[in-house]
Amino acid sequence: MNVNSNNRLHLFPKLNKWLIIIFAVAFIIAGLRGYQLFQYVFEENIDHPGSITIDKEATYQDVLDSLNSRDIIENEKAFRWVAKKKKYPSNIKAGRYVFEKGMNTNEIVNRLRAGDQEPVTVTFNNLRFIDQLAGSVARKIEPDSLELLQYLNDSMVISKHGFDQHSFHAMFIPNTYEFYWTTSPEQFVDRMASEYRRFWNADRIAKAEALGLTPVEVSTVASIVQEETIKADEKARVAGLYLNRIKRGMLLQADPTVKFALGDFGIKRVLNVHLKIDSPYNTYIYAGLPPGPINFPEISSIEAVLNAEEHAYLYMCASDEFNGYHNFAKTLREHNINAHRYQEALNANKIWK
């Protein structure tokens, strides 16, 4: 055996040793990288639980900015890596998203990528005009108030649901509802139509028919009742009074209808000049019910009409004690006495208009 052969034999163990070391190091590096990627995907990545809202035109960077500005994610690098692997940057979905403590990066990205929105709570009450409804609802869903109002004022939309511009108010029953932030004007109105049909079940329709009224007419009376009293325990009595006047064919002479016709509910004292406005809503001039509700009557007001108190009252006047209640009368003579006391109280408190 020559010298070169001996050198090669001594070289092989050294090469094998270095190969083992190289493979071992590579294995360790791969293991560490694998563990890092495992952490990227499955380790909790919520710094502060919270929510973000993503617009329809939002970019991937906009999403990152929203997450970072609210300190929601702890490891942005992990989020970017998982998002890229799941192709989320090219699959942005609008909506409102909520992220809870304990969520890992994979769950965060999956929620965003699937468009798994959290519903928003929409509550509306104490509203009188359609533009107020649009403004109130638009604060909770994506369409702005102008876009929503234009849809609500569309005559084709109104007739599609079986109403006219005066009676359309009746379809929107104040309550608390859940919507997705991405709800469109059409989806909002369709949902309200569905809720209206659900509310007017067979039992309520039967009660309305027993009064000789349609659901819209019940809502119209309820809207007047709602404006007349702030006291829940007085609503059924006020409802009974207006039903009595309707049965007798009397002018309703409801001050709130005049305020609606004038578009000014800030009036505290309705004067003769106010009563002269020529409007189908002026129940001092036109007999019967106005063409539609003068606000969005709440369920309690509608129920007060459907379950009105039976009595013989035909007149009412705000209490001169300014306690929110009314004095009721069966005759005009009694009413004039109550009205005189109230007017004197207004004068004493220097309330002129």
Short mmCIF file of C-alpha atoms in Angstrom, two decimals:
data_model
loop_
_atom_site.label_atom_id
_atom_site.label_comp_id
_atom_site.label_asym_id
_atom_site.label_seq_id
_atom_site.Cartn_x
_atom_site.Cartn_y
_atom_site.Cartn_z
CA MET A 1 0.00 0.00 0.00
CA ASN A 2 1.43 3.35 -1.01
CA VAL A 3 1.48 6.54 1.01
CA ASN A 4 -1.36 8.16 -0.95
CA SER A 5 -3.66 5.25 -0.15
CA ASN A 6 -2.95 5.60 3.57
CA ASN A 7 -3.71 9.34 3.44
CA ARG A 8 -7.07 8.69 1.76
CA LEU A 9 -8.00 6.15 4.43
CA HIS A 10 -7.20 8.65 7.16
CA LEU A 11 -9.20 11.33 5.29
CA PHE A 12 -12.48 9.34 5.14
CA PRO A 13 -13.10 9.31 8.91
CA LYS A 14 -12.51 13.06 9.00
CA LEU A 15 -14.94 13.65 6.12
CA ASN A 16 -17.57 11.43 7.73
CA LYS A 17 -17.16 13.35 10.98
CA TRP A 18 -17.68 16.72 9.25
CA LEU A 19 -20.64 15.41 7.28
CA ILE A 20 -22.26 14.23 10.48
CA ILE A 21 -21.64 17.61 12.08
CA ILE A 22 -23.02 19.46 9.05
CA PHE A 23 -26.13 17.29 8.93
CA ALA A 24 -26.60 17.65 12.67
CA VAL A 25 -26.33 21.41 12.49
CA ALA A 26 -28.70 21.50 9.50
CA PHE A 27 -31.13 19.29 11.38
CA ILE A 28 -30.99 21.56 14.43
CA ILE A 29 -31.47 24.65 12.27
CA ALA A 30 -34.38 23.03 10.46
CA GLY A 31 -35.85 21.99 13.79
CA LEU A 32 -35.50 25.49 15.19
CA ARG A 33 -37.02 26.97 12.06
CA GLY A 34 -39.82 24.43 12.17
CA TYR A 35 -40.46 25.27 15.81
CA GLN A 36 -40.44 28.98 14.95
CA LEU A 37 -42.95 28.45 12.17
CA PHE A 38 -45.05 26.29 14.48
CA GLN A 39 -45.06 29.18 16.92
CA TYR A 40 -45.93 31.59 14.10
CA VAL A 41 -49.00 29.54 13.29
CA PHE A 42 -50.23 28.17 16.61
CA GLU A 43 -48.88 30.37 19.40
CA GLU A 44 -51.23 32.98 20.87
CA ASN A 45 -50.78 36.27 19.04
CA ILE A 46 -53.21 38.63 20.77
CA ASP A 47 -51.65 41.49 22.66
CA HIS A 48 -54.85 43.42 23.43
CA PRO A 49 -58.26 41.94 22.56
CA GLY A 50 -60.30 44.27 20.40
CA SER A 51 -61.96 44.86 17.07
CA ILE A 52 -61.25 46.45 13.71
CA THR A 53 -63.48 47.58 10.86
CA ILE A 54 -62.34 46.93 7.31
CA ASP A 55 -63.80 49.08 4.53
CA LYS A 56 -64.69 47.68 1.12
CA GLU A 57 -61.78 49.54 -0.46
CA ALA A 58 -59.27 48.59 2.27
CA THR A 59 -55.86 47.20 1.33
CA TYR A 60 -53.77 44.60 3.13
CA GLN A 61 -51.65 47.42 4.56
CA ASP A 62 -54.80 49.09 5.86
CA VAL A 63 -55.62 45.90 7.75
CA LEU A 64 -52.13 45.77 9.23
CA ASP A 65 -52.35 49.42 10.22
CA SER A 66 -55.69 48.82 11.96
CA LEU A 67 -54.37 45.81 13.87
CA ASN A 68 -51.23 47.69 14.92
CA SER A 69 -52.94 50.95 15.82
CA ARG A 70 -55.11 49.08 18.32
CA ASP A 71 -52.21 46.90 19.55
CA ILE A 72 -54.23 43.79 18.79
CA ILE A 73 -51.49 41.51 17.47
CA GLU A 74 -48.27 40.91 19.36
CA ASN A 75 -46.13 39.45 16.57
CA GLU A 76 -46.64 41.22 13.25
CA LYS A 77 -43.95 39.11 11.56
CA ALA A 78 -45.87 35.95 12.40
CA PHE A 79 -49.08 37.48 11.10
CA ARG A 80 -47.44 38.50 7.83
CA TRP A 81 -45.97 35.03 7.31
CA VAL A 82 -49.22 33.16 7.96
CA ALA A 83 -51.24 35.71 5.96
CA LYS A 84 -48.92 35.28 2.96
CA LYS A 85 -49.09 31.48 3.14
CA LYS A 86 -52.89 31.61 3.22
CA LYS A 87 -52.98 34.23 0.42
CA TYR A 88 -54.91 36.65 2.59
CA PRO A 89 -53.34 39.84 1.10
CA SER A 90 -55.28 39.20 -2.11
CA ASN A 91 -58.46 38.11 -0.32
CA ILE A 92 -59.45 41.07 1.88
CA LYS A 93 -63.07 41.00 3.06
CA ALA A 94 -64.84 44.03 4.48
CA GLY A 95 -66.53 43.87 7.85
CA ARG A 96 -66.17 44.32 11.58
CA TYR A 97 -63.95 41.72 13.21
CA VAL A 98 -63.47 40.96 16.89
CA PHE A 99 -60.36 39.25 18.26
CA GLU A 100 -60.39 37.55 21.66
CA LYS A 101 -57.60 36.70 24.07
CA GLY A 102 -56.04 33.33 23.32
CA MET A 103 -56.42 33.41 19.54
CA ASN A 104 -53.38 32.23 17.59
CA THR A 105 -52.18 33.68 14.30
CA ASN A 106 -53.81 30.93 12.28
CA GLU A 107 -57.19 31.67 13.88
CA ILE A 108 -56.77 35.41 13.36
CA VAL A 109 -55.99 35.05 9.67
CA ASN A 110 -58.72 32.44 9.17
CA ARG A 111 -61.30 34.79 10.68
CA LEU A 112 -60.29 37.63 8.39
CA ARG A 113 -59.92 35.45 5.32
CA ALA A 114 -63.33 33.78 5.83
CA GLY A 115 -65.08 37.12 6.41
CA ASP A 116 -66.23 35.81 9.80
CA GLN A 117 -67.69 39.10 11.01
CA GLU A 118 -69.03 39.96 14.43
CA PRO A 119 -72.58 41.37 14.24
CA VAL A 120 -73.11 44.98 15.28
CA THR A 121 -75.99 46.04 17.50
CA VAL A 122 -78.34 48.58 15.97
CA THR A 123 -80.85 50.28 18.25
CA PHE A 124 -83.16 53.07 17.19
CA ASN A 125 -85.93 54.82 19.12
CA ASN A 126 -87.23 58.31 19.86
CA LEU A 127 -87.08 59.15 16.15
CA ARG A 128 -89.64 61.05 14.10
CA PHE A 129 -88.35 61.56 10.58
CA ILE A 130 -86.84 59.27 7.94
CA ASP A 131 -83.62 61.28 7.81
CA GLN A 132 -83.20 60.74 11.56
CA LEU A 133 -83.58 57.00 11.02
CA ALA A 134 -80.96 57.05 8.26
CA GLY A 135 -78.53 58.99 10.45
CA SER A 136 -79.01 56.74 13.46
CA VAL A 137 -78.60 53.45 11.57
CA ALA A 138 -75.70 54.70 9.40
CA ARG A 139 -73.58 55.14 12.52
CA LYS A 140 -73.53 51.36 12.93
CA ILE A 141 -73.32 49.98 9.37
CA GLU A 142 -71.12 50.76 6.37
CA PRO A 143 -73.47 52.84 4.14
CA ASP A 144 -73.41 56.52 5.05
CA SER A 145 -76.58 58.39 6.00
CA LEU A 146 -76.98 59.96 2.54
CA GLU A 147 -76.80 56.61 0.74
CA LEU A 148 -79.25 55.08 3.20
CA LEU A 149 -81.60 58.05 3.02
CA GLN A 150 -81.69 57.99 -0.78
CA TYR A 151 -82.71 54.34 -0.66
CA LEU A 152 -85.34 54.98 2.02
CA ASN A 153 -86.84 57.77 -0.08
CA ASP A 154 -86.98 55.69 -3.27
CA SER A 155 -90.65 55.39 -4.25
CA MET A 156 -90.06 52.02 -5.93
CA VAL A 157 -88.52 50.63 -2.74
CA ILE A 158 -91.43 51.93 -0.68
CA SER A 159 -94.11 50.50 -2.98
CA LYS A 160 -92.25 47.20 -3.22
CA HIS A 161 -92.98 46.63 0.46
CA GLY A 162 -96.61 47.70 0.21
CA PHE A 163 -96.41 51.21 1.65
CA ASP A 164 -96.53 54.80 0.46
CA GLN A 165 -94.32 57.71 1.49
CA HIS A 166 -96.64 58.53 4.42
CA SER A 167 -97.17 55.03 5.81
CA PHE A 168 -93.58 53.80 5.32
CA HIS A 169 -92.74 54.88 8.88
CA ALA A 170 -94.90 52.04 10.19
CA MET A 171 -92.59 49.37 8.79
CA PHE A 172 -89.67 50.37 11.02
CA ILE A 173 -90.43 49.13 14.52
CA PRO A 174 -87.98 50.52 17.09
CA ASN A 175 -86.02 47.78 18.81
CA THR A 176 -82.51 46.39 19.10
CA TYR A 177 -81.35 44.39 16.09
CA GLU A 178 -78.15 42.69 14.99
CA PHE A 179 -76.69 43.42 11.57
CA TYR A 180 -73.36 42.89 9.89
CA TRP A 181 -71.37 46.05 9.35
CA THR A 182 -71.42 45.37 5.60
CA THR A 183 -75.25 45.43 5.52
CA SER A 184 -76.41 47.29 2.41
CA PRO A 185 -79.38 49.70 2.35
CA GLU A 186 -81.43 47.04 0.56
CA GLN A 187 -80.55 44.39 3.14
CA PHE A 188 -81.43 46.76 5.97
CA VAL A 189 -84.87 47.58 4.54
CA ASP A 190 -85.59 43.94 3.67
CA ARG A 191 -84.74 42.94 7.24
CA MET A 192 -87.06 45.62 8.63
CA ALA A 193 -89.84 44.38 6.36
CA SER A 194 -89.29 40.88 7.68
CA GLU A 195 -89.36 42.10 11.28
CA TYR A 196 -92.58 44.01 10.55
CA ARG A 197 -94.28 40.89 9.20
CA ARG A 198 -93.07 38.88 12.18
CA PHE A 199 -94.37 41.49 14.62
CA TRP A 200 -97.81 41.64 13.05
CA ASN A 201 -98.74 38.07 13.86
CA ALA A 202 -102.27 36.65 13.77
CA ASP A 203 -103.03 37.71 17.34
CA ARG A 204 -102.09 41.36 16.82
CA ILE A 205 -103.86 41.53 13.46
CA ALA A 206 -107.02 40.13 15.10
CA LYS A 207 -106.85 42.83 17.81
CA ALA A 208 -106.42 45.53 15.16
CA GLU A 209 -109.40 44.23 13.18
CA ALA A 210 -111.51 44.23 16.35
CA LEU A 211 -110.76 47.95 16.60
CA GLY A 212 -111.65 48.43 12.95
CA LEU A 213 -108.08 49.43 12.13
CA THR A 214 -105.30 48.20 9.87
CA PRO A 215 -101.78 47.65 11.26
CA VAL A 216 -100.66 50.96 9.71
CA GLU A 217 -103.62 52.75 11.30
CA VAL A 218 -102.77 51.20 14.67
CA SER A 219 -99.21 52.46 14.27
CA THR A 220 -100.54 55.90 13.36
CA VAL A 221 -102.63 56.10 16.52
CA ALA A 222 -99.68 54.71 18.50
CA SER A 223 -97.42 57.44 17.13
CA ILE A 224 -99.81 60.11 18.43
CA VAL A 225 -100.06 58.36 21.80
CA GLN A 226 -96.28 58.24 22.00
CA GLU A 227 -96.01 61.98 21.40
CA GLU A 228 -98.79 62.81 23.85
CA THR A 229 -97.38 61.09 26.92
CA ILE A 230 -94.02 60.07 28.28
CA LYS A 231 -95.67 57.99 30.98
CA ALA A 232 -95.91 54.29 30.15
CA ASP A 233 -98.78 53.78 32.59
CA GLU A 234 -100.85 56.44 30.80
CA LYS A 235 -100.46 55.22 27.24
CA ALA A 236 -103.43 52.82 27.24
CA ARG A 237 -105.69 55.58 28.59
CA VAL A 238 -104.57 58.06 25.94
CA ALA A 239 -105.04 55.37 23.29
CA GLY A 240 -108.57 54.75 24.51
CA LEU A 241 -109.35 58.46 24.25
CA TYR A 242 -108.31 58.68 20.59
CA LEU A 243 -110.14 55.48 19.75
CA ASN A 244 -113.27 57.02 21.30
CA ARG A 245 -112.91 60.10 19.10
CA ILE A 246 -112.38 57.96 16.00
CA LYS A 247 -115.53 55.94 16.74
CA ARG A 248 -117.55 59.15 17.13
CA GLY A 249 -116.15 60.67 13.95
CA MET A 250 -114.68 63.59 15.89
CA LEU A 251 -111.67 65.60 14.84
CA LEU A 252 -108.70 64.15 16.69
CA GLN A 253 -107.31 67.63 17.43
CA ALA A 254 -103.94 66.17 18.40
CA ASP A 255 -101.28 68.83 18.91
CA PRO A 256 -98.41 66.46 17.96
CA THR A 257 -99.83 66.07 14.44
CA VAL A 258 -99.65 69.85 13.99
CA LYS A 259 -96.05 69.87 15.22
CA PHE A 260 -95.24 67.14 12.69
CA ALA A 261 -96.89 69.14 9.91
CA LEU A 262 -94.77 72.13 10.91
CA GLY A 263 -91.66 69.96 11.22
CA ASP A 264 -91.03 71.45 14.67
CA PHE A 265 -91.47 69.34 17.78
CA GLY A 266 -89.76 71.99 19.87
CA ILE A 267 -93.03 73.93 20.14
CA LYS A 268 -94.20 73.85 23.75
CA ARG A 269 -97.38 75.84 23.27
CA VAL A 270 -99.49 75.23 20.17
CA LEU A 271 -101.07 78.55 19.14
CA ASN A 272 -103.97 79.38 16.83
CA VAL A 273 -101.53 80.42 14.11
CA HIS A 274 -100.08 76.90 14.19
CA LEU A 275 -103.51 75.34 13.79
CA LYS A 276 -104.03 77.05 10.44
CA ILE A 277 -101.37 75.08 8.56
CA ASP A 278 -102.93 73.30 5.59
CA SER A 279 -101.58 69.80 5.87
CA PRO A 280 -103.22 66.36 5.84
CA TYR A 281 -101.44 65.88 9.18
CA ASN A 282 -103.32 68.78 10.78
CA THR A 283 -106.00 66.91 12.72
CA TYR A 284 -107.63 70.20 13.74
CA ILE A 285 -108.67 70.69 10.10
CA TYR A 286 -108.91 67.21 8.58
CA ALA A 287 -111.07 64.48 10.05
CA GLY A 288 -109.86 60.97 10.73
CA LEU A 289 -106.32 59.76 11.09
CA PRO A 290 -103.39 61.50 9.41
CA PRO A 291 -102.01 59.64 6.36
CA GLY A 292 -99.32 57.90 8.38
CA PRO A 293 -97.41 57.76 11.66
CA ILE A 294 -95.84 60.98 12.91
CA ASN A 295 -92.87 59.09 14.34
CA PHE A 296 -91.61 55.54 14.62
CA PRO A 297 -93.95 54.19 17.33
CA GLU A 298 -92.36 51.86 19.84
CA ILE A 299 -93.77 48.43 20.64
CA SER A 300 -95.13 49.66 23.98
CA SER A 301 -97.12 52.36 22.17
CA ILE A 302 -98.51 49.91 19.62
CA GLU A 303 -99.48 47.49 22.39
CA ALA A 304 -101.18 50.36 24.25
CA VAL A 305 -103.47 50.86 21.26
CA LEU A 306 -104.15 47.16 20.76
CA ASN A 307 -104.95 46.85 24.47
CA ALA A 308 -106.45 50.30 25.00
CA GLU A 309 -108.24 51.20 28.18
CA GLU A 310 -112.02 51.29 27.84
CA HIS A 311 -113.50 54.51 29.20
CA ALA A 312 -115.63 57.49 28.15
CA TYR A 313 -112.93 60.16 27.98
CA LEU A 314 -112.90 62.39 24.91
CA TYR A 315 -110.60 65.19 26.02
CA MET A 316 -107.21 65.50 27.63
CA CYS A 317 -104.97 68.33 28.74
CA ALA A 318 -101.48 68.33 30.17
CA SER A 319 -101.45 68.57 33.94
CA ASP A 320 -100.87 72.05 35.32
CA GLU A 321 -98.41 70.44 37.73
CA PHE A 322 -96.05 69.72 34.80
CA ASN A 323 -95.53 66.17 36.05
CA GLY A 324 -95.79 64.51 32.63
CA TYR A 325 -99.34 63.28 33.22
CA HIS A 326 -102.67 64.57 31.86
CA ASN A 327 -106.08 65.52 33.15
CA PHE A 328 -108.84 63.66 31.30
CA ALA A 329 -112.41 64.80 30.73
CA LYS A 330 -115.63 63.32 29.37
CA THR A 331 -117.23 66.65 28.46
CA LEU A 332 -116.05 69.82 26.80
CA ARG A 333 -117.02 71.81 29.90
CA GLU A 334 -114.73 69.72 32.10
CA HIS A 335 -111.98 69.98 29.52
CA ASN A 336 -112.21 73.76 29.33
CA ILE A 337 -111.71 73.98 33.09
CA ASN A 338 -108.61 71.73 32.84
CA ALA A 339 -107.32 73.69 29.84
CA HIS A 340 -107.76 77.02 31.62
CA ARG A 341 -105.74 75.78 34.60
CA TYR A 342 -102.97 74.58 32.29
CA GLN A 343 -102.87 77.87 30.36
CA GLU A 344 -102.63 79.79 33.60
CA ALA A 345 -99.71 77.57 34.63
CA LEU A 346 -97.99 78.24 31.31
CA ASN A 347 -98.44 81.98 31.79
CA ALA A 348 -97.14 81.81 35.34
CA ASN A 349 -94.02 80.04 34.06
CA LYS A 350 -93.68 82.52 31.17
CA ILE A 351 -93.99 79.80 28.54
CA TRP A 352 -95.37 81.64 25.53
CA LYS A 353 -94.50 79.35 22.63
#
